Coordinates of C-alpha atoms in Angstrom, one line a residue:
M1 CA -5.9 -19.6 16.2
T2 CA -6.9 -17.4 19.1
K3 CA -10.6 -16.9 19.5
T4 CA -12.3 -13.6 20.3
T5 CA -16.0 -13.7 20.9
N6 CA -16.9 -10.0 21.4
M7 CA -17.6 -8.5 18.0
K8 CA -17.2 -5.0 19.5
D9 CA -13.6 -5.9 20.0
I10 CA -13.3 -6.7 16.3
L11 CA -15.0 -3.5 15.0
P12 CA -14.6 -1.0 17.8
A13 CA -17.2 1.7 18.3
F14 CA -15.8 4.6 16.5
P15 CA -16.9 6.7 13.5
E16 CA -17.0 4.5 10.5
E17 CA -14.7 5.5 7.7
N18 CA -15.1 4.3 4.2
I19 CA -11.7 2.9 3.5
D20 CA -12.5 1.9 -0.1
M21 CA -10.2 -1.1 0.1
F22 CA -9.8 -1.2 -3.7
A23 CA -9.4 2.4 -4.8
A24 CA -9.9 3.1 -8.5
T25 CA -6.4 4.6 -8.6
S26 CA -4.7 1.5 -7.1
V27 CA -2.1 -0.2 -9.3
L28 CA -3.3 -3.5 -7.8
Q29 CA -6.9 -2.9 -8.9
Q30 CA -5.8 -2.0 -12.4
Q31 CA -3.8 -5.1 -12.8
A32 CA -6.6 -7.3 -11.2
A33 CA -9.0 -6.0 -13.9
E34 CA -6.7 -7.3 -16.6
I35 CA -6.0 -10.6 -14.8
R36 CA -9.8 -11.3 -14.5
N37 CA -9.8 -11.6 -18.3
L38 CA -7.4 -14.5 -18.3
N39 CA -8.6 -17.9 -19.3
P40 CA -6.4 -20.5 -17.6
N41 CA -6.3 -24.0 -19.2
W42 CA -7.3 -26.1 -16.2
S43 CA -7.3 -29.3 -18.3
S44 CA -3.6 -29.0 -18.9
Y45 CA -3.0 -29.0 -15.1
L46 CA -5.2 -32.1 -14.8
Q47 CA -3.4 -33.9 -17.6
S48 CA 0.0 -33.1 -16.1
Q49 CA -1.3 -34.4 -12.7
M50 CA -0.6 -31.1 -11.0
I51 CA -4.2 -31.0 -9.7
S52 CA -6.6 -33.7 -8.8
Q53 CA -9.8 -34.6 -10.6
E54 CA -11.8 -33.2 -7.6
V55 CA -10.0 -29.8 -7.8
F56 CA -10.4 -29.7 -11.6
D57 CA -14.1 -30.4 -11.4
F58 CA -14.5 -27.6 -8.8
I59 CA -12.4 -24.9 -10.5
S60 CA -13.6 -25.5 -14.1
A61 CA -17.2 -25.2 -13.0
Y62 CA -16.7 -22.3 -10.6
D63 CA -14.8 -20.4 -13.2
V64 CA -17.6 -20.3 -15.7
T65 CA -20.7 -20.0 -13.5
D66 CA -22.4 -16.7 -13.0
A67 CA -23.9 -17.8 -9.7
K68 CA -20.7 -18.1 -7.8
G69 CA -22.3 -17.4 -4.4
Q70 CA -24.8 -20.3 -4.7
F71 CA -22.0 -22.5 -6.1
L72 CA -19.9 -21.9 -3.0
I73 CA -22.9 -22.7 -0.7
N74 CA -23.4 -26.0 -2.6
H75 CA -19.8 -26.9 -2.6
R76 CA -18.6 -25.4 0.7
P77 CA -16.4 -28.4 1.8
Q78 CA -14.6 -28.5 -1.5
S79 CA -14.0 -24.7 -1.9
A80 CA -11.1 -24.0 0.4
K81 CA -9.5 -27.3 -0.4
A82 CA -9.6 -26.6 -4.1
F83 CA -8.2 -23.0 -3.8
F84 CA -5.4 -24.1 -1.4
S85 CA -4.5 -27.0 -3.7
L86 CA -4.2 -24.7 -6.7
L87 CA -1.9 -22.3 -4.8
E88 CA 0.3 -25.2 -3.5
H89 CA 0.7 -27.1 -6.8
I90 CA 0.7 -24.5 -9.6
S91 CA 3.9 -22.4 -10.2
K92 CA 2.9 -20.4 -13.3
E93 CA 2.7 -16.8 -12.1
S94 CA -0.3 -15.7 -14.3
T95 CA -2.4 -18.6 -13.0
I96 CA -1.5 -17.9 -9.4
Q97 CA -2.5 -14.3 -10.0
Y98 CA -5.8 -15.4 -11.4
V99 CA -6.5 -17.7 -8.4
L100 CA -5.7 -14.9 -5.9
V101 CA -8.1 -12.6 -7.7
L102 CA -10.8 -15.2 -7.5
I103 CA -10.3 -15.6 -3.8
D104 CA -10.2 -11.9 -3.2
D105 CA -13.4 -11.3 -5.2
L106 CA -15.3 -13.9 -3.3
L107 CA -14.2 -12.4 0.0
T108 CA -15.0 -8.9 -1.2
E109 CA -18.5 -10.0 -2.2
D110 CA -19.2 -11.6 1.2
R111 CA -16.8 -11.2 4.1
S112 CA -18.4 -14.2 6.0
R113 CA -16.8 -16.5 3.4
V114 CA -13.5 -16.2 5.3
E115 CA -15.0 -18.9 7.6
I116 CA -15.0 -21.4 4.6
F117 CA -11.2 -21.2 4.7
H118 CA -11.0 -21.1 8.5
E119 CA -13.1 -24.3 8.8
Y120 CA -10.8 -26.1 6.3
A121 CA -7.6 -24.9 8.0
L122 CA -8.9 -25.9 11.4
K123 CA -9.8 -29.4 10.1
K124 CA -6.3 -29.7 8.6
N125 CA -4.7 -28.3 11.7
E126 CA -2.8 -25.7 9.7
P127 CA -2.7 -21.9 9.7
V128 CA -5.3 -20.4 7.4
C129 CA -2.7 -17.8 6.1
G130 CA 0.1 -20.2 5.5
N131 CA -0.1 -20.3 1.7
F132 CA -0.5 -16.5 1.4
L133 CA 2.3 -15.8 3.8
N134 CA 4.6 -17.9 1.6
L135 CA 3.5 -15.9 -1.4
L136 CA 4.7 -12.6 0.3
N137 CA 8.2 -13.7 -0.7
A138 CA 7.3 -14.3 -4.4
A139 CA 9.2 -12.4 -7.0
D140 CA 6.0 -10.9 -8.6
G141 CA 4.7 -7.7 -7.0
F142 CA 1.1 -8.4 -7.8
I143 CA 1.2 -11.8 -6.1
N144 CA 2.9 -10.3 -3.0
N145 CA 0.3 -7.5 -2.6
M146 CA -2.8 -9.5 -3.5
S147 CA -1.7 -12.1 -1.0
A148 CA -1.2 -9.4 1.6
R149 CA -4.7 -8.1 0.9
I150 CA -6.3 -11.5 1.4
I151 CA -4.4 -12.0 4.7
A152 CA -5.8 -8.7 5.9
K153 CA -9.3 -9.9 5.2
F154 CA -8.7 -13.2 6.9
A155 CA -7.3 -11.3 9.9
C156 CA -10.2 -8.9 10.2
Y157 CA -13.3 -10.6 8.9
S158 CA -13.1 -13.7 11.0
T159 CA -13.9 -14.1 14.7
D160 CA -10.5 -15.8 14.9
L161 CA -7.2 -14.0 15.3
I162 CA -4.3 -15.1 13.2
N163 CA -1.5 -16.6 15.4
Q164 CA 1.2 -14.4 16.8
T165 CA 4.0 -15.9 14.7
D166 CA 2.2 -15.3 11.4
L167 CA 1.1 -11.9 12.6
Q168 CA 4.6 -10.8 13.5
F169 CA 5.9 -12.0 10.0
Y170 CA 3.0 -10.1 8.3
L171 CA 3.5 -6.9 10.2
N172 CA 7.2 -6.9 9.5
W173 CA 6.5 -7.4 5.8
I174 CA 4.1 -4.4 5.8
K175 CA 6.8 -2.3 7.5
E176 CA 9.4 -3.2 4.9
Q177 CA 7.0 -2.4 2.1
L178 CA 6.0 0.9 3.6
L179 CA 9.7 1.9 3.9
S180 CA 10.6 0.6 0.4
A181 CA 11.5 3.4 -1.9
N182 CA 9.3 4.0 -5.0
N183 CA 6.9 1.2 -4.1
E184 CA 4.1 1.3 -6.7
Y185 CA 1.9 -0.7 -4.4
M186 CA 2.2 1.7 -1.4
Q187 CA -1.5 2.5 -1.4
S188 CA -2.4 -1.2 -1.3
V189 CA 0.0 -1.9 1.6
A190 CA -1.3 1.0 3.5
R191 CA -4.9 -0.2 3.0
C192 CA -4.0 -3.6 4.5
L193 CA -2.7 -1.8 7.6
Q194 CA -5.9 0.3 7.7
M195 CA -7.9 -2.9 7.9
L196 CA -5.7 -4.6 10.3
L197 CA -5.6 -1.9 12.9
R198 CA -9.3 -1.9 13.3
R199 CA -8.8 -4.8 15.8
D200 CA -7.2 -3.8 19.0
E201 CA -5.2 -6.9 19.4
Y202 CA -3.4 -6.1 16.1
R203 CA -2.7 -2.5 17.2
T204 CA -0.8 -3.9 20.2
A205 CA 1.2 -6.2 17.9
F206 CA 1.9 -3.3 15.5
I207 CA 3.2 -1.1 18.2
S208 CA 5.4 -4.0 19.5
V209 CA 7.3 -4.0 16.1
D210 CA 7.9 -0.2 16.4
G211 CA 5.1 0.5 13.9
I212 CA 4.3 4.0 15.1
S213 CA 7.8 5.2 14.5
T214 CA 7.6 3.7 11.0
L215 CA 4.4 5.6 10.2
L216 CA 5.8 8.9 11.5
S217 CA 9.1 8.6 9.8
I218 CA 7.2 8.3 6.5
L219 CA 4.9 11.1 7.3
S220 CA 7.9 13.3 8.2
G221 CA 9.1 13.0 4.6
R222 CA 7.6 13.9 1.3
V223 CA 4.6 11.7 0.4
N224 CA 1.5 12.4 -1.6
F225 CA -1.8 13.3 0.1
Q226 CA -3.4 9.9 -0.4
I227 CA -0.6 8.1 1.5
Q228 CA -0.7 10.9 4.1
Y229 CA -4.4 10.3 4.6
Q230 CA -4.0 6.5 4.8
L231 CA -1.2 6.5 7.3
I232 CA -2.8 9.2 9.5
F233 CA -5.9 7.1 9.4
C234 CA -3.8 4.3 10.9
V235 CA -2.6 6.6 13.6
W236 CA -6.2 7.7 14.3
V237 CA -7.4 4.1 14.7
I238 CA -4.6 3.4 17.2
T239 CA -5.6 6.4 19.3
F240 CA -9.0 4.8 20.1
N241 CA -7.1 2.7 22.7
P242 CA -6.7 5.0 25.7
R243 CA -3.4 3.4 26.7
F244 CA -1.9 4.0 23.2
A245 CA -3.4 7.5 23.1
E246 CA -1.5 8.4 26.3
R247 CA 1.8 7.2 24.8
M248 CA 1.4 8.6 21.3
N249 CA 3.2 12.0 21.7
K250 CA 6.4 10.3 22.9
F251 CA 6.7 9.6 19.1
N252 CA 6.3 13.4 18.4
V253 CA 3.1 12.7 16.6
I254 CA 1.6 16.2 17.4
P255 CA 4.3 18.4 15.9
I256 CA 4.6 16.1 12.8
L257 CA 0.8 16.2 12.2
A258 CA 0.7 19.9 12.9
D259 CA 3.2 20.5 10.2
I260 CA 1.1 18.5 7.7
L261 CA -2.1 20.3 8.9
S262 CA -0.6 23.7 8.1
D263 CA 0.5 22.6 4.6
S264 CA -2.5 20.4 3.6
V265 CA -5.0 21.5 1.0
K266 CA -7.0 18.3 1.0
E267 CA -10.1 18.3 3.2
K268 CA -9.9 14.6 4.0
V269 CA -6.3 15.0 5.3
T270 CA -7.4 18.0 7.5
R271 CA -10.4 16.0 8.8
I272 CA -8.3 13.0 9.8
I273 CA -5.6 15.1 11.6
L274 CA -8.2 17.0 13.6
A275 CA -9.8 13.7 14.5
V276 CA -6.4 12.4 15.8
F277 CA -5.9 15.5 17.8
R278 CA -9.4 15.2 19.3
N279 CA -8.7 11.6 20.3
L280 CA -5.4 12.6 21.9
I281 CA -7.3 14.9 24.2
E282 CA -10.5 12.8 24.8
K283 CA -9.2 9.2 25.0
P284 CA -6.4 9.3 27.6
E285 CA -7.7 8.4 31.1
D286 CA -5.0 10.5 32.7
N287 CA -6.0 14.2 32.7
T288 CA -2.4 15.3 33.0
T289 CA -1.6 13.5 29.7
S290 CA -4.6 15.2 28.0
K291 CA -3.3 18.6 29.3
D292 CA 0.2 17.8 28.0
H293 CA -1.2 17.0 24.6
C294 CA -3.1 20.3 24.6
I295 CA 0.0 22.2 25.5
A296 CA 1.9 20.4 22.7
M297 CA -0.7 21.4 20.2
V298 CA -0.5 25.0 21.3
Q299 CA 3.3 24.8 21.1
S300 CA 3.0 23.4 17.5
K301 CA 0.8 26.4 16.4
V302 CA -2.4 24.4 16.1
L303 CA -4.4 27.3 17.6
K304 CA -3.3 29.6 14.8
Q305 CA -4.3 27.0 12.2
L306 CA -7.7 26.5 13.9
S307 CA -8.4 30.3 13.6
I308 CA -7.7 30.0 9.9
F309 CA -10.1 27.1 9.5
E310 CA -12.8 29.0 11.3
Q311 CA -12.8 31.5 8.4
R312 CA -13.4 28.6 5.9
K313 CA -16.6 26.9 5.0
F314 CA -16.6 23.1 5.5
D315 CA -19.4 20.9 4.3
D316 CA -18.3 18.1 6.7
E317 CA -20.0 18.6 10.1
D318 CA -17.4 16.5 11.8
I319 CA -14.7 19.0 10.8
V320 CA -16.7 21.9 12.2
E321 CA -17.3 20.1 15.5
D322 CA -13.7 19.1 15.9
I323 CA -12.5 22.6 15.2
Q324 CA -14.8 24.0 17.8
F325 CA -13.9 21.3 20.4
L326 CA -10.1 21.7 19.8
N327 CA -10.4 25.5 20.0
E328 CA -12.2 25.4 23.3
R329 CA -9.8 22.9 24.9
L330 CA -6.6 24.6 23.6
Q331 CA -7.8 28.1 24.6
A332 CA -8.5 26.8 28.1
S333 CA -5.1 25.2 28.3
V334 CA -3.4 28.5 27.4
Q335 CA -5.1 30.2 30.4
D336 CA -3.5 27.6 32.7
L337 CA -0.1 27.5 30.9
S338 CA 2.9 28.3 33.1
S339 CA 6.2 29.4 31.5
F340 CA 7.7 26.1 32.7
D341 CA 4.9 24.1 31.1
E342 CA 5.5 25.9 27.9
Y343 CA 9.3 25.3 28.1
A344 CA 8.9 21.6 29.0
T345 CA 6.5 20.9 26.2
E346 CA 8.8 22.6 23.7
V347 CA 11.8 20.6 24.8
R348 CA 9.8 17.3 24.8
S349 CA 8.8 18.1 21.2
G350 CA 12.4 18.2 20.2
R351 CA 11.7 21.3 18.1
L352 CA 13.4 24.2 19.8
E353 CA 13.0 27.8 18.9
W354 CA 13.9 31.1 20.4
S355 CA 10.6 31.4 22.3
P356 CA 10.7 34.1 25.1
V357 CA 11.3 31.7 28.0
H358 CA 14.8 30.9 26.8
R359 CA 16.1 34.5 27.0
S360 CA 14.3 35.2 30.3
A361 CA 16.7 35.5 33.3
Q362 CA 13.7 35.3 35.6
F363 CA 12.6 32.0 34.1
W364 CA 16.0 30.5 34.7
R365 CA 16.3 31.8 38.2
E366 CA 13.0 30.3 39.1
N367 CA 13.0 27.1 37.1
A368 CA 16.6 25.9 36.6
S369 CA 16.3 23.4 39.4
R370 CA 13.2 21.9 37.8
L371 CA 15.2 20.6 34.9
N372 CA 16.3 17.9 37.4
E373 CA 12.8 16.5 37.8
K374 CA 11.9 13.0 36.5
N375 CA 15.5 11.9 36.6
Y376 CA 16.8 14.9 34.6
E377 CA 14.3 14.2 31.8
L378 CA 14.5 17.6 30.1
L379 CA 18.3 17.8 30.4
R380 CA 18.6 14.3 28.8
I381 CA 16.5 15.5 25.9
L382 CA 18.7 18.6 25.5
V383 CA 21.8 16.5 25.5
H384 CA 20.2 14.0 23.0
L385 CA 19.5 16.9 20.7
L386 CA 23.1 18.2 21.0
E387 CA 24.2 14.7 20.0
T388 CA 21.8 13.9 17.2
S389 CA 20.2 17.0 15.7
R390 CA 21.5 18.5 12.4
D391 CA 19.3 21.6 12.7
P392 CA 21.4 24.7 13.5
L393 CA 18.5 26.4 15.4
F394 CA 17.9 23.4 17.6
L395 CA 21.7 23.1 18.4
S396 CA 21.9 26.9 19.1
V397 CA 19.0 26.9 21.6
A398 CA 20.0 23.6 23.3
S399 CA 23.5 25.0 23.8
F400 CA 22.2 28.2 25.3
D401 CA 19.8 26.3 27.6
V402 CA 22.6 24.1 28.9
G403 CA 24.7 27.2 29.6
E404 CA 21.8 28.9 31.5
Y405 CA 21.1 25.8 33.5
V406 CA 24.8 25.6 34.6
R407 CA 24.7 29.3 35.4
H408 CA 21.7 29.2 37.6
Y409 CA 21.9 25.8 39.3
P410 CA 24.9 25.3 41.7
R411 CA 25.6 21.6 40.8
G412 CA 24.7 22.1 37.1
K413 CA 28.2 21.8 35.8
H414 CA 28.7 18.4 37.4
I415 CA 25.4 17.1 36.2
I416 CA 25.9 18.2 32.6
E417 CA 29.3 16.6 32.6
Q418 CA 27.8 13.3 33.9
L419 CA 25.2 13.4 31.2
G420 CA 27.8 13.9 28.5
G421 CA 26.7 17.4 27.6
K422 CA 30.0 19.2 28.2
Q423 CA 31.9 17.2 25.5
L424 CA 29.0 17.6 23.0
V425 CA 28.9 21.4 23.5
M426 CA 32.7 21.6 23.0
Q427 CA 32.4 19.7 19.8
L428 CA 30.0 22.3 18.5
L429 CA 32.8 25.0 18.7
S430 CA 33.9 23.8 15.3
H431 CA 30.4 23.6 13.8
E432 CA 29.9 25.0 10.3
D433 CA 27.1 27.4 11.4
A434 CA 28.3 30.6 13.0
N435 CA 25.3 30.9 15.3
V436 CA 25.9 27.4 16.7
R437 CA 29.6 28.2 17.3
Y438 CA 28.6 31.4 19.1
E439 CA 26.1 29.8 21.4
A440 CA 28.4 26.8 22.0
L441 CA 31.2 29.2 23.0
L442 CA 29.0 31.0 25.5
A443 CA 27.9 27.7 26.9
V444 CA 31.5 26.5 27.3
Q445 CA 32.5 29.7 29.0
K446 CA 29.6 29.2 31.5
L447 CA 30.7 25.5 32.0
M448 CA 34.3 26.6 32.7
V449 CA 33.3 29.1 35.5
H450 CA 33.1 27.3 38.8
N451 CA 31.3 29.8 40.9
W452 CA 29.1 32.4 39.4
E453 CA 28.5 34.3 42.7
Y454 CA 32.2 34.4 43.3
L455 CA 32.8 35.7 39.8
G456 CA 30.1 38.3 40.3
R457 CA 31.8 39.5 43.5
Q458 CA 35.2 39.6 41.8
L459 CA 33.8 41.7 39.0
E460 CA 32.2 44.1 41.5
K461 CA 35.4 44.2 43.5
E462 CA 37.5 44.9 40.3
Q463 CA 35.0 47.6 39.2
G464 CA 35.2 49.2 42.7
T465 CA 39.0 49.1 42.7
S466 CA 39.1 50.7 39.3
T467 CA 36.8 53.5 40.5
D468 CA 39.0 54.2 43.5
R469 CA 42.1 54.4 41.3
T470 CA 40.3 56.8 39.0
T471 CA 39.3 59.0 41.9
A472 CA 42.8 59.1 43.3
L473 CA 44.3 60.0 40.0
T474 CA 41.8 62.8 39.2
G475 CA 41.3 64.0 42.7
K476 CA 37.5 63.9 42.2
A477 CA 35.1 62.1 44.6

């Protein structure tokens, strides 16, 4: 176990959100309520020698007492030993379910009780989460998810961190469950993650297993507002780390959340998205990154949505403050926004549209060479879109931009060929969408012309020759 002594690291200083770890609508909670009414026959386990006399004495007394808190204080050394022994030696699903509910209930009542289990695990020199991690592979969904919930409490309530190997296994299990189709325990899994990400050390581990991409891939699809809220809460908590806030929009978080914001009718979803946006501006230590985030929000039509919100009445003061803050910062960024800033932000978002800069000949004359900056960053994004996008609009605009770059930058043709763009544009000549075919054809024509200035002079020369011939034939000057 890794030790962390600063409690502020465990529960960082940010606005407290009532997670409601066991929501009334949760499938897990509904099943737990039924399981609490079970009455396991502990004597049969003693008689079959599946549990010891010591474990039997503890659990049979604990099960019937109304003063469970005082009982745990009086029997602290035996508590964890008894619960772990029950999980290790009993195989009947209903009894395992019952034991898990007992453990979860005692941790819910007093989070400091995690130390009872940590002390025992330390004494035995074994990981405190071992039994529960094994149960993540059980066939029963309730056992899986109640075990996951208990692990989250061990991870967050204690001053000790769970070890890296166990953490990696747990995070990958959470990812798999989040991505599992029609998972009835989705809310419970998301709540585990909400708890876990309150500790900065676990945020780092979650990002290392590509967790942000997982969250955003789910949020890009069709999920109910409760899951939206829970997963965006996870994004929000991550953005309290300045380093992660700076990297966040590399995952396209701003356009994805902006889309949800424009469609959302639930105030709590609106509130958490605005809080994410505020963090993305306030938390980065690099001012340039904050500016880029502002521009991305403008590009994603957040300003328009803010103006709509200003006409609504919100009871939550945080929402009102966040709307005002974002409005001021985004309006200020618009004043400083150059046409190239606007273009670069749009390309980086991966969501191209026919905004005015694309069709502006002046823009391309002045800025074509700037697409070479940062090791051809913007060109590489355009080529990537040509290769991976299925959206006809994105493909049309990307094809057009490649053609304009080649037209206005002398070595553009060579660079596009090196990046693989020429072949991709040519493949689009047979695309099913007529607009894509048209823009691809124009781009290919520009790629095939070697010298635009030479072509221009040739056209002028041919037009001049044609005029001379007409004059000679008609006798008119």
